[in-house]
Amino acid sequence: MSKVLQIGDPILRTVARPLSRDEILSAEIQSLIEEMKLTMQEYHGVGLAAPQIGHSLQIVVIEDINHSHLTKEELIERERFPVSFHVIINPKLYMVEGDATFYEGCLSIPHILGKVTRAKQVRVECVNELGETQLIEASGWYARILQHEIDHLQGVLMCDLAPPQSLTTTKNYQKWWRQANSKPEDDAEKMQAHTEL
Ligand code: ZN
């Protein structure tokens, strides 16, 4: 497992480079992908981009399967459904339609959430870890994860998109901004986990 780099590290502001097919299939990149998967799981994130562990390469891993910290209402409102582990390399992102505004977090900006407006539906053209071309049509929270992670490859962080006035600690989000019908304050730690990307 690697350490996730924190905001202020210049690599998080660097545009990551695409990989050739030969590079993708190399032992070095295959083990980097494995490392990214382990790190994302260890930090309880739902996505991780290679620059977050110090590699300025266009690789993203995503897995969003643990939703026990959210109420049924929150899951419905966010259009959040389970997304199994997969790898996205050299992505091209196209906004399809709609927009939605929700608080989101980032493993590279610990304990802070901000309100970010993102497209509700996106299309992503990319290759997977085998170098095969993929076309992903995504909506709801999965579309949000894709936009957040692909932003990381461009050196863009969620705090660039959130109005500064919306920034809140995770604890104050629980205390002040989470819906009244949601779970009590004491699961702030759990909320922090499984929310960040
Ligand atoms: Zn992030």
PDB file of C-alpha atoms and ligand atoms in Angstrom:
ATOM      1  CA  MET A   1       0.000   0.000   0.000  1.00  0.00           C
ATOM      2  CA  SER A   2       1.175   3.502  -0.796  1.00  0.00           C
ATOM      3  CA  LYS A   3       0.658   6.761   1.034  1.00  0.00           C
ATOM      4  CA  VAL A   4      -1.920   9.061  -0.574  1.00  0.00           C
ATOM      5  CA  LEU A   5      -0.371  12.449  -1.349  1.00  0.00           C
ATOM      6  CA  GLN A   6      -2.066  15.483   0.158  1.00  0.00           C
ATOM      7  CA  ILE A   7      -3.082  18.811  -1.358  1.00  0.00           C
ATOM      8  CA  GLY A   8      -0.025  21.022  -1.828  1.00  0.00           C
ATOM      9  CA  ASP A   9       2.047  18.269  -3.409  1.00  0.00           C
ATOM     10  CA  PRO A  10       2.952  19.575  -6.905  1.00  0.00           C
ATOM     11  CA  ILE A  11       2.260  16.211  -8.564  1.00  0.00           C
ATOM     12  CA  LEU A  12      -1.453  16.682  -7.768  1.00  0.00           C
ATOM     13  CA  ARG A  13      -1.338  19.821  -9.967  1.00  0.00           C
ATOM     14  CA  THR A  14       0.530  18.203 -12.861  1.00  0.00           C
ATOM     15  CA  VAL A  15      -1.242  16.985 -16.021  1.00  0.00           C
ATOM     16  CA  ALA A  16      -0.693  13.216 -16.142  1.00  0.00           C
ATOM     17  CA  ARG A  17       0.555  11.592 -19.346  1.00  0.00           C
ATOM     18  CA  PRO A  18      -1.176   8.810 -21.293  1.00  0.00           C
ATOM     19  CA  LEU A  19       0.332   5.319 -21.570  1.00  0.00           C
ATOM     20  CA  SER A  20       1.161   3.222 -24.645  1.00  0.00           C
ATOM     21  CA  ARG A  21      -0.339  -0.267 -24.978  1.00  0.00           C
ATOM     22  CA  ASP A  22       3.081  -1.840 -24.318  1.00  0.00           C
ATOM     23  CA  GLU A  23       3.461   0.197 -21.159  1.00  0.00           C
ATOM     24  CA  ILE A  24       0.005  -0.816 -19.933  1.00  0.00           C
ATOM     25  CA  LEU A  25       0.875  -4.502 -20.331  1.00  0.00           C
ATOM     26  CA  SER A  26       4.288  -4.134 -18.644  1.00  0.00           C
ATOM     27  CA  ALA A  27       4.917  -5.756 -15.260  1.00  0.00           C
ATOM     28  CA  GLU A  28       5.688  -2.327 -13.822  1.00  0.00           C
ATOM     29  CA  ILE A  29       2.302  -0.820 -14.706  1.00  0.00           C
ATOM     30  CA  GLN A  30       0.411  -4.001 -13.776  1.00  0.00           C
ATOM     31  CA  SER A  31       1.938  -3.871 -10.309  1.00  0.00           C
ATOM     32  CA  LEU A  32       1.210  -0.137 -10.043  1.00  0.00           C
ATOM     33  CA  ILE A  33      -2.480  -0.905 -10.775  1.00  0.00           C
ATOM     34  CA  GLU A  34      -2.462  -3.560  -8.028  1.00  0.00           C
ATOM     35  CA  GLU A  35      -0.856  -1.041  -5.670  1.00  0.00           C
ATOM     36  CA  MET A  36      -3.546   1.537  -6.510  1.00  0.00           C
ATOM     37  CA  LYS A  37      -6.280  -1.007  -5.806  1.00  0.00           C
ATOM     38  CA  LEU A  38      -4.800  -1.926  -2.416  1.00  0.00           C
ATOM     39  CA  THR A  39      -4.300   1.719  -1.490  1.00  0.00           C
ATOM     40  CA  MET A  40      -7.861   2.716  -2.455  1.00  0.00           C
ATOM     41  CA  GLN A  41      -9.246  -0.163  -0.390  1.00  0.00           C
ATOM     42  CA  GLU A  42      -6.982   0.541   2.571  1.00  0.00           C
ATOM     43  CA  TYR A  43      -8.089   4.205   2.647  1.00  0.00           C
ATOM     44  CA  HIS A  44     -11.753   3.224   2.086  1.00  0.00           C
ATOM     45  CA  GLY A  45     -11.925   5.420  -0.998  1.00  0.00           C
ATOM     46  CA  VAL A  46     -14.238   4.799  -3.924  1.00  0.00           C
ATOM     47  CA  GLY A  47     -11.719   5.909  -6.522  1.00  0.00           C
ATOM     48  CA  LEU A  48      -8.032   6.711  -6.827  1.00  0.00           C
ATOM     49  CA  ALA A  49      -5.957   8.351  -9.554  1.00  0.00           C
ATOM     50  CA  ALA A  50      -2.271   7.480 -10.105  1.00  0.00           C
ATOM     51  CA  PRO A  51      -1.035  11.037  -9.321  1.00  0.00           C
ATOM     52  CA  GLN A  52      -2.463  10.591  -5.812  1.00  0.00           C
ATOM     53  CA  ILE A  53       0.229   8.021  -5.100  1.00  0.00           C
ATOM     54  CA  GLY A  54       2.952   9.913  -6.918  1.00  0.00           C
ATOM     55  CA  HIS A  55       2.746   8.661 -10.517  1.00  0.00           C
ATOM     56  CA  SER A  56       1.862  11.269 -13.133  1.00  0.00           C
ATOM     57  CA  LEU A  57       0.147   8.713 -15.387  1.00  0.00           C
ATOM     58  CA  GLN A  58      -3.409   8.531 -16.760  1.00  0.00           C
ATOM     59  CA  ILE A  59      -4.604   5.606 -14.639  1.00  0.00           C
ATOM     60  CA  VAL A  60      -7.694   5.533 -12.394  1.00  0.00           C
ATOM     61  CA  VAL A  61      -9.147   2.736 -10.279  1.00  0.00           C
ATOM     62  CA  ILE A  62     -12.772   2.756  -9.090  1.00  0.00           C
ATOM     63  CA  GLU A  63     -14.759   0.568  -6.694  1.00  0.00           C
ATOM     64  CA  ASP A  64     -17.917   1.739  -4.928  1.00  0.00           C
ATOM     65  CA  ILE A  65     -19.496  -1.189  -3.138  1.00  0.00           C
ATOM     66  CA  ASN A  66     -19.836  -0.249   0.542  1.00  0.00           C
ATOM     67  CA  HIS A  67     -22.861   1.951   1.163  1.00  0.00           C
ATOM     68  CA  SER A  68     -23.612   1.078   4.789  1.00  0.00           C
ATOM     69  CA  HIS A  69     -22.889   4.674   5.897  1.00  0.00           C
ATOM     70  CA  LEU A  70     -25.731   6.095   3.791  1.00  0.00           C
ATOM     71  CA  THR A  71     -29.481   6.023   4.297  1.00  0.00           C
ATOM     72  CA  LYS A  72     -31.812   4.639   1.654  1.00  0.00           C
ATOM     73  CA  GLU A  73     -32.960   8.225   0.932  1.00  0.00           C
ATOM     74  CA  GLU A  74     -29.378   9.381   0.424  1.00  0.00           C
ATOM     75  CA  LEU A  75     -28.653   6.477  -1.926  1.00  0.00           C
ATOM     76  CA  ILE A  76     -31.738   7.276  -4.004  1.00  0.00           C
ATOM     77  CA  GLU A  77     -31.106  11.024  -4.052  1.00  0.00           C
ATOM     78  CA  ARG A  78     -27.488  10.499  -5.146  1.00  0.00           C
ATOM     79  CA  GLU A  79     -28.406   7.761  -7.633  1.00  0.00           C
ATOM     80  CA  ARG A  80     -25.677   5.757  -5.943  1.00  0.00           C
ATOM     81  CA  PHE A  81     -25.529   2.086  -6.834  1.00  0.00           C
ATOM     82  CA  PRO A  82     -22.740  -0.482  -6.449  1.00  0.00           C
ATOM     83  CA  VAL A  83     -19.896  -0.259  -8.950  1.00  0.00           C
ATOM     84  CA  SER A  84     -17.437  -3.152  -8.986  1.00  0.00           C
ATOM     85  CA  PHE A  85     -13.661  -2.734  -9.281  1.00  0.00           C
ATOM     86  CA  HIS A  86     -12.375  -1.588 -12.655  1.00  0.00           C
ATOM     87  CA  VAL A  87      -9.450   0.252 -14.202  1.00  0.00           C
ATOM     88  CA  ILE A  88      -9.617   3.284 -16.507  1.00  0.00           C
ATOM     89  CA  ILE A  89      -6.583   4.300 -18.560  1.00  0.00           C
ATOM     90  CA  ASN A  90      -6.154   7.248 -20.985  1.00  0.00           C
ATOM     91  CA  PRO A  91      -9.762   8.418 -20.512  1.00  0.00           C
ATOM     92  CA  LYS A  92     -11.637  10.930 -22.652  1.00  0.00           C
ATOM     93  CA  LEU A  93     -14.591  12.370 -20.761  1.00  0.00           C
ATOM     94  CA  TYR A  94     -17.756  13.710 -22.398  1.00  0.00           C
ATOM     95  CA  MET A  95     -20.513  15.380 -20.390  1.00  0.00           C
ATOM     96  CA  VAL A  96     -23.857  14.053 -21.610  1.00  0.00           C
ATOM     97  CA  GLU A  97     -26.551  15.854 -19.652  1.00  0.00           C
ATOM     98  CA  GLY A  98     -27.964  17.317 -16.488  1.00  0.00           C
ATOM     99  CA  ASP A  99     -26.252  18.498 -13.371  1.00  0.00           C
ATOM    100  CA  ALA A 100     -26.413  17.632  -9.712  1.00  0.00           C
ATOM    101  CA  THR A 101     -24.902  19.290  -6.656  1.00  0.00           C
ATOM    102  CA  PHE A 102     -23.702  17.257  -3.665  1.00  0.00           C
ATOM    103  CA  TYR A 103     -21.010  17.368  -1.025  1.00  0.00           C
ATOM    104  CA  GLU A 104     -17.990  15.289  -1.974  1.00  0.00           C
ATOM    105  CA  GLY A 105     -14.618  14.546  -0.451  1.00  0.00           C
ATOM    106  CA  CYS A 106     -11.130  13.643  -1.666  1.00  0.00           C
ATOM    107  CA  LEU A 107      -8.488  11.357  -0.126  1.00  0.00           C
ATOM    108  CA  SER A 108      -5.942  14.088  -0.940  1.00  0.00           C
ATOM    109  CA  ILE A 109      -7.925  16.722   1.042  1.00  0.00           C
ATOM    110  CA  PRO A 110      -8.579  14.851   4.291  1.00  0.00           C
ATOM    111  CA  HIS A 111     -11.519  15.656   6.573  1.00  0.00           C
ATOM    112  CA  ILE A 112     -12.966  18.315   4.240  1.00  0.00           C
ATOM    113  CA  LEU A 113     -16.081  18.152   2.093  1.00  0.00           C
ATOM    114  CA  GLY A 114     -17.289  20.702  -0.464  1.00  0.00           C
ATOM    115  CA  LYS A 115     -20.375  21.128  -2.614  1.00  0.00           C
ATOM    116  CA  VAL A 116     -19.587  20.300  -6.224  1.00  0.00           C
ATOM    117  CA  THR A 117     -21.921  20.575  -9.210  1.00  0.00           C
ATOM    118  CA  ARG A 118     -21.229  17.875 -11.781  1.00  0.00           C
ATOM    119  CA  ALA A 119     -22.878  16.405 -14.870  1.00  0.00           C
ATOM    120  CA  LYS A 120     -25.450  13.730 -14.081  1.00  0.00           C
ATOM    121  CA  GLN A 121     -24.588  11.658 -17.123  1.00  0.00           C
ATOM    122  CA  VAL A 122     -21.213  11.185 -18.770  1.00  0.00           C
ATOM    123  CA  ARG A 123     -19.560   9.046 -21.390  1.00  0.00           C
ATOM    124  CA  VAL A 124     -15.954   7.896 -21.031  1.00  0.00           C
ATOM    125  CA  GLU A 125     -13.806   6.402 -23.751  1.00  0.00           C
ATOM    126  CA  CYS A 126     -10.743   4.679 -22.344  1.00  0.00           C
ATOM    127  CA  VAL A 127      -8.760   1.460 -22.286  1.00  0.00           C
ATOM    128  CA  ASN A 128      -8.683  -1.075 -19.473  1.00  0.00           C
ATOM    129  CA  GLU A 129      -5.714  -2.816 -17.803  1.00  0.00           C
ATOM    130  CA  LEU A 130      -5.522  -5.253 -20.757  1.00  0.00           C
ATOM    131  CA  GLY A 131      -5.254  -2.392 -23.230  1.00  0.00           C
ATOM    132  CA  GLU A 132      -8.781  -3.056 -24.544  1.00  0.00           C
ATOM    133  CA  THR A 133     -10.953  -0.138 -25.669  1.00  0.00           C
ATOM    134  CA  GLN A 134     -13.919   0.554 -23.386  1.00  0.00           C
ATOM    135  CA  LEU A 135     -16.941   2.810 -23.698  1.00  0.00           C
ATOM    136  CA  ILE A 136     -18.548   3.644 -20.362  1.00  0.00           C
ATOM    137  CA  GLU A 137     -21.984   5.289 -20.095  1.00  0.00           C
ATOM    138  CA  ALA A 138     -22.473   6.404 -16.513  1.00  0.00           C
ATOM    139  CA  SER A 139     -25.022   8.304 -14.481  1.00  0.00           C
ATOM    140  CA  GLY A 140     -25.595   9.418 -10.900  1.00  0.00           C
ATOM    141  CA  TRP A 141     -22.835   8.972  -8.337  1.00  0.00           C
ATOM    142  CA  TYR A 142     -20.763   6.795 -10.656  1.00  0.00           C
ATOM    143  CA  ALA A 143     -20.698   9.676 -13.155  1.00  0.00           C
ATOM    144  CA  ARG A 144     -19.512  11.918 -10.287  1.00  0.00           C
ATOM    145  CA  ILE A 145     -16.687   9.525  -9.365  1.00  0.00           C
ATOM    146  CA  LEU A 146     -15.547   9.399 -12.998  1.00  0.00           C
ATOM    147  CA  GLN A 147     -15.504  13.206 -13.256  1.00  0.00           C
ATOM    148  CA  HIS A 148     -13.633  13.566  -9.928  1.00  0.00           C
ATOM    149  CA  GLU A 149     -10.958  11.006 -10.845  1.00  0.00           C
ATOM    150  CA  ILE A 150     -10.473  12.218 -14.412  1.00  0.00           C
ATOM    151  CA  ASP A 151     -10.077  15.761 -13.018  1.00  0.00           C
ATOM    152  CA  HIS A 152      -7.148  14.407 -10.956  1.00  0.00           C
ATOM    153  CA  LEU A 153      -5.401  13.453 -14.230  1.00  0.00           C
ATOM    154  CA  GLN A 154      -5.674  17.113 -15.297  1.00  0.00           C
ATOM    155  CA  GLY A 155      -4.326  18.450 -11.992  1.00  0.00           C
ATOM    156  CA  VAL A 156      -7.796  19.610 -10.897  1.00  0.00           C
ATOM    157  CA  LEU A 157      -9.006  19.052  -7.317  1.00  0.00           C
ATOM    158  CA  MET A 158     -12.565  19.157  -5.983  1.00  0.00           C
ATOM    159  CA  CYS A 159     -11.813  22.317  -3.963  1.00  0.00           C
ATOM    160  CA  ASP A 160     -11.216  24.147  -7.287  1.00  0.00           C
ATOM    161  CA  LEU A 161     -14.853  23.468  -8.201  1.00  0.00           C
ATOM    162  CA  ALA A 162     -16.591  23.835  -4.825  1.00  0.00           C
ATOM    163  CA  PRO A 163     -17.631  27.364  -3.761  1.00  0.00           C
ATOM    164  CA  PRO A 164     -15.193  28.205  -0.916  1.00  0.00           C
ATOM    165  CA  GLN A 165     -18.163  29.015   1.353  1.00  0.00           C
ATOM    166  CA  SER A 166     -19.393  25.424   1.003  1.00  0.00           C
ATOM    167  CA  LEU A 167     -16.240  23.833   2.449  1.00  0.00           C
ATOM    168  CA  THR A 168     -16.865  22.014   5.721  1.00  0.00           C
ATOM    169  CA  THR A 169     -15.133  19.530   7.932  1.00  0.00           C
ATOM    170  CA  THR A 170     -16.667  16.067   7.873  1.00  0.00           C
ATOM    171  CA  LYS A 171     -17.769  16.530  11.490  1.00  0.00           C
ATOM    172  CA  ASN A 172     -19.531  19.823  10.743  1.00  0.00           C
ATOM    173  CA  TYR A 173     -21.114  18.257   7.677  1.00  0.00           C
ATOM    174  CA  GLN A 174     -22.626  15.658   9.992  1.00  0.00           C
ATOM    175  CA  LYS A 175     -23.646  18.293  12.506  1.00  0.00           C
ATOM    176  CA  TRP A 176     -25.041  21.013  10.236  1.00  0.00           C
ATOM    177  CA  TRP A 177     -25.445  20.015   6.630  1.00  0.00           C
ATOM    178  CA  ARG A 178     -26.472  16.398   6.452  1.00  0.00           C
ATOM    179  CA  GLN A 179     -30.212  15.821   6.117  1.00  0.00           C
ATOM    180  CA  ALA A 180     -32.258  15.600   9.303  1.00  0.00           C
ATOM    181  CA  ASN A 181     -33.408  12.071   8.473  1.00  0.00           C
ATOM    182  CA  SER A 182     -29.827  10.838   8.253  1.00  0.00           C
ATOM    183  CA  LYS A 183     -27.852   8.922  10.806  1.00  0.00           C
ATOM    184  CA  PRO A 184     -26.526  10.628  13.941  1.00  0.00           C
ATOM    185  CA  GLU A 185     -23.289  12.500  14.358  1.00  0.00           C
ATOM    186  CA  ASP A 186     -21.315   9.642  15.832  1.00  0.00           C
ATOM    187  CA  ASP A 187     -20.719   7.952  12.519  1.00  0.00           C
ATOM    188  CA  ALA A 188     -18.646  10.877  11.189  1.00  0.00           C
ATOM    189  CA  GLU A 189     -15.605   8.628  10.876  1.00  0.00           C
ATOM    190  CA  LYS A 190     -17.556   6.104   8.874  1.00  0.00           C
ATOM    191  CA  MET A 191     -18.914   8.915   6.713  1.00  0.00           C
ATOM    192  CA  GLN A 192     -15.396  10.114   6.022  1.00  0.00           C
ATOM    193  CA  ALA A 193     -14.513   6.687   4.806  1.00  0.00           C
ATOM    194  CA  HIS A 194     -16.390   5.545   1.705  1.00  0.00           C
ATOM    195  CA  THR A 195     -17.160   9.127   0.672  1.00  0.00           C
ATOM    196  CA  GLU A 196     -13.801  10.230  -0.637  1.00  0.00           C
ATOM    197  CA  LEU A 197     -12.425   9.770  -4.090  1.00  0.00           C
TER     198      LEU A 197
HETATM  199 ZN    ZN B   1      -9.746  12.967  -5.072  1.00  0.00          ZN
END
